[in-house]
């Protein structure tokens, strides 16, 4: 079959999924998610074909003489199509089971499918008009998905999301207006050749607008505030999609505008992006560490991973400006690889969190615990996701973060001194991020799945349904596959990398990755084999050295206290307390201790501890901006007196002024 | 008879009459007399259209004149009278400013129009004053809407504006196609009916037809 046919087949399947969801058949409704699952498989084939060099030509739809919907698939869109499809397939399968108990299933199914379609449309759009329409469709549909559970909390989250995303869109529209004004061309193909003649100052403007506009969607700090609100509010299958792929459309848009159409700029563009990436990754993971809400934790963690991706992109832009195409391509390959990886493992983790919520009916980690015994499969897959996101071999996160390190550390080859300083600093930021992320997921997994149940609800958790497990299993397998067979991934990424940087990126041969042929190599397959051998050897050693042992079961060592209870366990807040103390300049924590006594000061009746950290950007940046806005609005409101006569007087005055000065 | 119309400046007299009835609105304190002023205004307007039609011999202008007489001169005034009785505020127009001041401002408005349109962008031939007068009537209608409190005077102000607009269009183009004029008249009729119903409703809701009370609707 031709790639176009795969594309149209996928389109029809997803569309029919959207339409059929609206038909009221209670019983079959969850199974309708098979349609988007098949559709995304088909679209994945189309995307893979596009990646291998086939240009996807989709006949455009004329709206008026000026506007038309035109779509075109080049390697970069092909790559993002594959990323979207991979996650969409798994989430669709997961949704069969997950949506079973939902209210308003039909509406959910409809929105789900339209959301998928709009994301495909964004990455395939080939002119300004199409891009903006798809982009806004995506934003609006995701707003409805965020506010899907009709309650006050999700309404507030939705409002924050809507405001932030529209600020972003305003910047995107502005940058497109600048581009259109300067080139006079609507479609991206023509704009690419015409963009070279744009004066420098306007190129900088376009770049800055694209950082802000797409940065809001991607969730870089300080535009990240909507992520930790919107992602937990949405149903979990949707948060998996939003966090896994929707924020990646921000990355796509940024790459499309700043690297593809504008063709990279001066070195300081790259340096800015590296700094943004470093700040986002460190602060993202620091805030993630302090969260007790599993989904908020994951949302902050998305901020961190977007930071890692931006580190790669920034390095790529910086090397490109220095003429180091090969290095630039490696950095971009690392960024794209991490984009794919983050989609896979963040989707997996959100689905895992969704399963936990489904079973234990709580998002608060302090109420979980001991879930591994009750939900072994969910626990296993969540563990795989956690290990991947911590960048440990043999899973996928390791490969992409390793590549990002390599790219940043190779900055020594750059001729400029600033680059020599900035890129290792980026590497150092990444190292800190990696360590903190590991701590974060030890907490996330350890507190939720290990130990004893901390609440009644956690005790009564049951393993989730087969389809939910299989959705997670698919992504777990992908985590493993992308981790031990990176050659396949880099081979598929390289056309996209080549299109943007002029060099093929990371090479691989026989399962071994080469960074610049000579500098360094990585063979994840061998690494896995080595790990297995080491593990086997250790087990063997213990077996031989320790001799035969019989396992004995007895009561836990309880320090003289009879009967351990779950309240004696490490709590999530306690686990990260040391880090809270170390980073207190960033967290600005406030704590409150309430002690009530029976007889002061010896007999304590109860102690209540509550600690909050100051959300720095919300408090000092957004609140101030909001207040200024309110004050200006208050001034303007004087015009708006509500008196009909005054409004009419405005008209009369305008008319007379026009009559006198208009002629 | 054509010479007769020319010689006695019939068209100028009629248009000045239109302006005077509009200006008279500033001095009237009873709602019923306002309605009467509007009726006179409409009759003069229709007469003007008919006499122009007679002068240039356009047949469709007769139709326009007769229909506008029927709607503006008969149906709308009757309807307005009915509403005025219904909402039981027979007198007290309650302007914000005194009658003398309002008359002065209206005079200034007329002067401004004459001053700014002196050079003339138009002149279809039958009079040099019609366009200025029509614009002045529009502005006076708007001014009446601004300075009067009652919802029903707003409607009358709007109707004066519409008469002014009709005249302006007529003086520039010698009458638009019949179908458009019919459409405009029908819109007008519907508008008046709806506004009348609103006026009654406003009175019922706020226990007053005073538009000042509506500021409380602001968010």
PDB file of C-alpha atoms in Angstrom, chain A residues 256-458:
ATOM      1  CA  UNK A 256       9.718  24.176  12.336  1.00  0.00           C
ATOM      2  CA  UNK A 257       9.970  27.934  12.736  1.00  0.00           C
ATOM      3  CA  UNK A 258      13.360  28.552  14.281  1.00  0.00           C
ATOM      4  CA  UNK A 259      15.415  25.775  12.742  1.00  0.00           C
ATOM      5  CA  UNK A 260      13.605  24.834   9.572  1.00  0.00           C
ATOM      6  CA  UNK A 261      12.101  28.041   8.180  1.00  0.00           C
ATOM      7  CA  UNK A 262      14.533  30.497   9.737  1.00  0.00           C
ATOM      8  CA  UNK A 263      17.418  28.094   9.223  1.00  0.00           C
ATOM      9  CA  UNK A 264      19.017  28.718  12.628  1.00  0.00           C
ATOM     10  CA  UNK A 265      20.472  32.012  13.642  1.00  0.00           C
ATOM     11  CA  UNK A 266      23.386  33.476  15.572  1.00  0.00           C
ATOM     12  CA  UNK A 267      25.018  31.649  18.457  1.00  0.00           C
ATOM     13  CA  UNK A 268      23.107  33.493  21.147  1.00  0.00           C
ATOM     14  CA  UNK A 269      19.865  31.861  20.004  1.00  0.00           C
ATOM     15  CA  UNK A 270      21.323  28.505  20.880  1.00  0.00           C
ATOM     16  CA  UNK A 271      22.752  29.808  24.148  1.00  0.00           C
ATOM     17  CA  UNK A 272      19.362  31.173  25.211  1.00  0.00           C
ATOM     18  CA  UNK A 273      17.763  27.838  24.455  1.00  0.00           C
ATOM     19  CA  UNK A 274      20.451  25.979  26.412  1.00  0.00           C
ATOM     20  CA  UNK A 275      19.878  28.262  29.404  1.00  0.00           C
ATOM     21  CA  UNK A 276      16.107  27.833  29.181  1.00  0.00           C
ATOM     22  CA  UNK A 277      16.606  24.089  28.920  1.00  0.00           C
ATOM     23  CA  UNK A 278      18.927  23.961  31.920  1.00  0.00           C
ATOM     24  CA  UNK A 279      16.657  26.103  34.096  1.00  0.00           C
ATOM     25  CA  UNK A 280      13.543  24.164  33.089  1.00  0.00           C
ATOM     26  CA  UNK A 281      15.129  20.816  33.738  1.00  0.00           C
ATOM     27  CA  UNK A 282      16.544  21.656  37.162  1.00  0.00           C
ATOM     28  CA  UNK A 283      13.563  23.610  38.473  1.00  0.00           C
ATOM     29  CA  UNK A 284      11.132  21.153  36.924  1.00  0.00           C
ATOM     30  CA  UNK A 285      12.600  18.210  38.746  1.00  0.00           C
ATOM     31  CA  UNK A 286      13.019  20.190  41.966  1.00  0.00           C
ATOM     32  CA  UNK A 287       9.332  21.061  42.004  1.00  0.00           C
ATOM     33  CA  UNK A 288       8.475  17.496  41.029  1.00  0.00           C
ATOM     34  CA  UNK A 289      10.350  16.237  44.084  1.00  0.00           C
ATOM     35  CA  UNK A 290       8.131  18.194  46.448  1.00  0.00           C
ATOM     36  CA  UNK A 291       4.837  16.925  45.082  1.00  0.00           C
ATOM     37  CA  UNK A 292       2.657  14.511  46.984  1.00  0.00           C
ATOM     38  CA  UNK A 293       0.146  14.300  44.155  1.00  0.00           C
ATOM     39  CA  UNK A 294       1.305  11.605  41.765  1.00  0.00           C
ATOM     40  CA  UNK A 295      -0.011  13.299  38.647  1.00  0.00           C
ATOM     41  CA  UNK A 296       1.307  16.726  39.581  1.00  0.00           C
ATOM     42  CA  UNK A 297       4.673  15.088  40.152  1.00  0.00           C
ATOM     43  CA  UNK A 298       4.571  13.624  36.673  1.00  0.00           C
ATOM     44  CA  UNK A 299       3.481  16.967  35.217  1.00  0.00           C
ATOM     45  CA  UNK A 300       6.446  18.773  36.769  1.00  0.00           C
ATOM     46  CA  UNK A 301       8.613  15.973  35.525  1.00  0.00           C
ATOM     47  CA  UNK A 302       7.404  16.774  32.011  1.00  0.00           C
ATOM     48  CA  UNK A 303       8.754  20.285  32.499  1.00  0.00           C
ATOM     49  CA  UNK A 304      12.081  18.711  33.363  1.00  0.00           C
ATOM     50  CA  UNK A 305      12.140  16.493  30.288  1.00  0.00           C
ATOM     51  CA  UNK A 306      11.153  19.345  28.012  1.00  0.00           C
ATOM     52  CA  UNK A 307      14.164  21.106  29.499  1.00  0.00           C
ATOM     53  CA  UNK A 308      16.372  18.164  28.546  1.00  0.00           C
ATOM     54  CA  UNK A 309      14.994  18.244  25.009  1.00  0.00           C
ATOM     55  CA  UNK A 310      15.647  21.972  24.796  1.00  0.00           C
ATOM     56  CA  UNK A 311      19.219  21.428  25.996  1.00  0.00           C
ATOM     57  CA  UNK A 312      19.747  19.233  22.943  1.00  0.00           C
ATOM     58  CA  UNK A 313      18.019  21.668  20.590  1.00  0.00           C
ATOM     59  CA  UNK A 314      19.956  24.625  21.998  1.00  0.00           C
ATOM     60  CA  UNK A 315      23.255  22.809  21.607  1.00  0.00           C
ATOM     61  CA  UNK A 316      22.292  21.938  18.064  1.00  0.00           C
ATOM     62  CA  UNK A 317      21.474  25.559  17.219  1.00  0.00           C
ATOM     63  CA  UNK A 318      24.680  26.792  18.793  1.00  0.00           C
ATOM     64  CA  UNK A 319      26.879  24.308  16.929  1.00  0.00           C
ATOM     65  CA  UNK A 320      25.075  25.088  13.707  1.00  0.00           C
ATOM     66  CA  UNK A 321      25.915  28.763  14.053  1.00  0.00           C
ATOM     67  CA  UNK A 322      29.567  27.815  14.509  1.00  0.00           C
ATOM     68  CA  UNK A 323      29.453  25.707  11.381  1.00  0.00           C
ATOM     69  CA  UNK A 324      29.851  22.415  13.212  1.00  0.00           C
ATOM     70  CA  UNK A 325      27.184  20.524  11.299  1.00  0.00           C
ATOM     71  CA  UNK A 326      28.142  17.085  12.518  1.00  0.00           C
ATOM     72  CA  UNK A 327      27.961  18.103  16.161  1.00  0.00           C
ATOM     73  CA  UNK A 328      24.774  19.995  15.550  1.00  0.00           C
ATOM     74  CA  UNK A 329      23.193  16.916  14.038  1.00  0.00           C
ATOM     75  CA  UNK A 330      24.191  14.782  17.013  1.00  0.00           C
ATOM     76  CA  UNK A 331      22.652  17.235  19.434  1.00  0.00           C
ATOM     77  CA  UNK A 332      19.445  17.396  17.418  1.00  0.00           C
ATOM     78  CA  UNK A 333      19.311  13.623  17.122  1.00  0.00           C
ATOM     79  CA  UNK A 334      19.635  13.449  20.905  1.00  0.00           C
ATOM     80  CA  UNK A 335      16.804  15.950  21.311  1.00  0.00           C
ATOM     81  CA  UNK A 336      14.502  14.117  18.919  1.00  0.00           C
ATOM     82  CA  UNK A 337      15.375  10.781  20.480  1.00  0.00           C
ATOM     83  CA  UNK A 338      14.491  12.170  23.863  1.00  0.00           C
ATOM     84  CA  UNK A 339      11.254  13.551  22.440  1.00  0.00           C
ATOM     85  CA  UNK A 340      10.279  10.070  21.346  1.00  0.00           C
ATOM     86  CA  UNK A 341      11.428   8.533  24.620  1.00  0.00           C
ATOM     87  CA  UNK A 342       9.650  11.041  26.769  1.00  0.00           C
ATOM     88  CA  UNK A 343       6.434  10.468  24.863  1.00  0.00           C
ATOM     89  CA  UNK A 344       6.744   6.747  25.499  1.00  0.00           C
ATOM     90  CA  UNK A 345       7.704   6.683  29.156  1.00  0.00           C
ATOM     91  CA  UNK A 346       5.669   9.677  30.254  1.00  0.00           C
ATOM     92  CA  UNK A 347       2.644   8.164  28.573  1.00  0.00           C
ATOM     93  CA  UNK A 348       3.399   4.934  30.383  1.00  0.00           C
ATOM     94  CA  UNK A 349       3.784   6.663  33.733  1.00  0.00           C
ATOM     95  CA  UNK A 350       0.582   8.659  33.366  1.00  0.00           C
ATOM     96  CA  UNK A 351      -1.288   5.509  32.453  1.00  0.00           C
ATOM     97  CA  UNK A 352       0.257   3.830  35.475  1.00  0.00           C
ATOM     98  CA  UNK A 353      -0.855   6.728  37.654  1.00  0.00           C
ATOM     99  CA  UNK A 354      -4.287   6.470  36.055  1.00  0.00           C
ATOM    100  CA  UNK A 355      -4.467   2.778  36.899  1.00  0.00           C
ATOM    101  CA  UNK A 356      -3.482   3.486  40.480  1.00  0.00           C
ATOM    102  CA  UNK A 357      -6.141   6.155  40.747  1.00  0.00           C
ATOM    103  CA  UNK A 358      -8.628   3.852  39.121  1.00  0.00           C
ATOM    104  CA  UNK A 359      -7.900   1.167  41.713  1.00  0.00           C
ATOM    105  CA  UNK A 360      -7.145   3.177  44.853  1.00  0.00           C
ATOM    106  CA  UNK A 361      -9.308   6.248  44.101  1.00  0.00           C
ATOM    107  CA  UNK A 362      -6.698   8.709  45.246  1.00  0.00           C
ATOM    108  CA  UNK A 363      -3.991  10.850  43.694  1.00  0.00           C
ATOM    109  CA  UNK A 364      -2.255  11.519  46.978  1.00  0.00           C
ATOM    110  CA  UNK A 365       0.844   9.387  47.465  1.00  0.00           C
ATOM    111  CA  UNK A 366       0.518   9.667  51.235  1.00  0.00           C
ATOM    112  CA  UNK A 367      -2.570   7.486  50.972  1.00  0.00           C
ATOM    113  CA  UNK A 368      -0.985   4.811  48.805  1.00  0.00           C
ATOM    114  CA  UNK A 369       1.618   2.213  49.630  1.00  0.00           C
ATOM    115  CA  UNK A 370       1.933  -1.537  49.212  1.00  0.00           C
ATOM    116  CA  UNK A 371       0.281  -1.458  45.824  1.00  0.00           C
ATOM    117  CA  UNK A 372       2.897  -3.667  44.218  1.00  0.00           C
ATOM    118  CA  UNK A 373       1.455  -6.758  45.869  1.00  0.00           C
ATOM    119  CA  UNK A 374      -2.090  -5.874  44.916  1.00  0.00           C
ATOM    120  CA  UNK A 375      -1.395  -4.653  41.401  1.00  0.00           C
ATOM    121  CA  UNK A 376       1.707  -6.534  40.257  1.00  0.00           C
ATOM    122  CA  UNK A 377       1.467  -5.726  36.544  1.00  0.00           C
ATOM    123  CA  UNK A 378       0.756  -2.046  37.004  1.00  0.00           C
ATOM    124  CA  UNK A 379       3.598  -1.938  39.488  1.00  0.00           C
ATOM    125  CA  UNK A 380       6.000  -3.621  37.101  1.00  0.00           C
ATOM    126  CA  UNK A 381       5.152  -1.285  34.246  1.00  0.00           C
ATOM    127  CA  UNK A 382       5.315   1.759  36.464  1.00  0.00           C
ATOM    128  CA  UNK A 383       8.731   0.586  37.575  1.00  0.00           C
ATOM    129  CA  UNK A 384       9.863   0.209  33.973  1.00  0.00           C
ATOM    130  CA  UNK A 385       8.637   3.720  33.254  1.00  0.00           C
ATOM    131  CA  UNK A 386      10.416   5.060  36.338  1.00  0.00           C
ATOM    132  CA  UNK A 387      13.677   3.360  35.441  1.00  0.00           C
ATOM    133  CA  UNK A 388      13.419   4.721  31.908  1.00  0.00           C
ATOM    134  CA  UNK A 389      12.760   8.266  33.030  1.00  0.00           C
ATOM    135  CA  UNK A 390      15.692   8.049  35.453  1.00  0.00           C
ATOM    136  CA  UNK A 391      17.858   7.307  32.421  1.00  0.00           C
ATOM    137  CA  UNK A 392      19.160   3.961  33.595  1.00  0.00           C
ATOM    138  CA  UNK A 393      20.220   1.274  31.168  1.00  0.00           C
ATOM    139  CA  UNK A 394      18.939  -0.863  29.546  1.00  0.00           C
ATOM    140  CA  UNK A 395      15.920   1.358  28.975  1.00  0.00           C
ATOM    141  CA  UNK A 396      15.407   4.120  26.453  1.00  0.00           C
ATOM    142  CA  UNK A 397      15.908   7.211  28.618  1.00  0.00           C
ATOM    143  CA  UNK A 398      19.516   6.225  29.078  1.00  0.00           C
ATOM    144  CA  UNK A 399      20.366   6.323  25.389  1.00  0.00           C
ATOM    145  CA  UNK A 400      18.918   9.742  24.689  1.00  0.00           C
ATOM    146  CA  UNK A 401      20.319  11.377  27.803  1.00  0.00           C
ATOM    147  CA  UNK A 402      23.696   9.802  27.065  1.00  0.00           C
ATOM    148  CA  UNK A 403      23.572  11.301  23.592  1.00  0.00           C
ATOM    149  CA  UNK A 404      22.634  14.700  25.035  1.00  0.00           C
ATOM    150  CA  UNK A 405      25.630  14.511  27.382  1.00  0.00           C
ATOM    151  CA  UNK A 406      27.908  13.625  24.510  1.00  0.00           C
ATOM    152  CA  UNK A 407      26.641  16.494  22.425  1.00  0.00           C
ATOM    153  CA  UNK A 408      27.030  18.981  25.272  1.00  0.00           C
ATOM    154  CA  UNK A 409      30.459  17.747  26.296  1.00  0.00           C
ATOM    155  CA  UNK A 410      31.678  17.873  22.723  1.00  0.00           C
ATOM    156  CA  UNK A 411      31.125  21.616  22.913  1.00  0.00           C
ATOM    157  CA  UNK A 412      34.846  21.760  23.634  1.00  0.00           C
ATOM    158  CA  UNK A 413      35.372  21.425  19.911  1.00  0.00           C
ATOM    159  CA  UNK A 414      33.576  24.674  19.328  1.00  0.00           C
ATOM    160  CA  UNK A 415      35.756  27.669  18.401  1.00  0.00           C
ATOM    161  CA  UNK A 416      33.923  30.154  20.612  1.00  0.00           C
ATOM    162  CA  UNK A 417      34.853  30.590  24.255  1.00  0.00           C
ATOM    163  CA  UNK A 418      31.282  31.158  25.382  1.00  0.00           C
ATOM    164  CA  UNK A 419      30.222  27.888  23.813  1.00  0.00           C
ATOM    165  CA  UNK A 420      33.109  26.171  25.592  1.00  0.00           C
ATOM    166  CA  UNK A 421      31.757  27.467  28.891  1.00  0.00           C
ATOM    167  CA  UNK A 422      28.030  27.129  28.263  1.00  0.00           C
ATOM    168  CA  UNK A 423      27.880  23.614  26.937  1.00  0.00           C
ATOM    169  CA  UNK A 424      29.653  21.848  29.806  1.00  0.00           C
ATOM    170  CA  UNK A 425      27.530  23.896  32.186  1.00  0.00           C
ATOM    171  CA  UNK A 426      24.492  22.522  30.361  1.00  0.00           C
ATOM    172  CA  UNK A 427      25.973  19.074  30.851  1.00  0.00           C
ATOM    173  CA  UNK A 428      26.387  19.760  34.551  1.00  0.00           C
ATOM    174  CA  UNK A 429      22.770  20.892  34.779  1.00  0.00           C
ATOM    175  CA  UNK A 430      21.729  17.700  33.060  1.00  0.00           C
ATOM    176  CA  UNK A 431      23.778  15.653  35.520  1.00  0.00           C
ATOM    177  CA  UNK A 432      22.117  17.340  38.490  1.00  0.00           C
ATOM    178  CA  UNK A 433      18.739  16.860  36.875  1.00  0.00           C
ATOM    179  CA  UNK A 434      19.427  13.185  36.314  1.00  0.00           C
ATOM    180  CA  UNK A 435      20.351  12.614  39.951  1.00  0.00           C
ATOM    181  CA  UNK A 436      17.339  14.502  41.236  1.00  0.00           C
ATOM    182  CA  UNK A 437      15.037  12.704  38.811  1.00  0.00           C
ATOM    183  CA  UNK A 438      16.286   9.403  40.172  1.00  0.00           C
ATOM    184  CA  UNK A 439      15.479  10.573  43.705  1.00  0.00           C
ATOM    185  CA  UNK A 440      12.099  11.757  42.519  1.00  0.00           C
ATOM    186  CA  UNK A 441      11.132   8.416  41.049  1.00  0.00           C
ATOM    187  CA  UNK A 442      12.502   6.437  43.941  1.00  0.00           C
ATOM    188  CA  UNK A 443       9.998   8.453  45.905  1.00  0.00           C
ATOM    189  CA  UNK A 444       7.197   8.074  43.370  1.00  0.00           C
ATOM    190  CA  UNK A 445       7.583   4.334  43.082  1.00  0.00           C
ATOM    191  CA  UNK A 446       8.716   3.579  46.586  1.00  0.00           C
ATOM    192  CA  UNK A 447       6.037   5.506  48.418  1.00  0.00           C
ATOM    193  CA  UNK A 448       3.186   4.406  46.175  1.00  0.00           C
ATOM    194  CA  UNK A 449       4.015   0.799  45.535  1.00  0.00           C
ATOM    195  CA  UNK A 450       6.227  -0.432  48.351  1.00  0.00           C
ATOM    196  CA  UNK A 451       5.736  -0.701  52.060  1.00  0.00           C
ATOM    197  CA  UNK A 452       2.352  -1.052  53.699  1.00  0.00           C
ATOM    198  CA  UNK A 453      -0.922   0.473  52.541  1.00  0.00           C
ATOM    199  CA  UNK A 454      -1.316   3.904  54.115  1.00  0.00           C
ATOM    200  CA  UNK A 455      -5.063   4.039  53.797  1.00  0.00           C
ATOM    201  CA  UNK A 456      -8.109   1.902  53.593  1.00  0.00           C
ATOM    202  CA  UNK A 457      -8.553   2.677  49.945  1.00  0.00           C
ATOM    203  CA  UNK A 458      -5.058   1.500  49.077  1.00  0.00           C
TER     204      UNK A 458
END
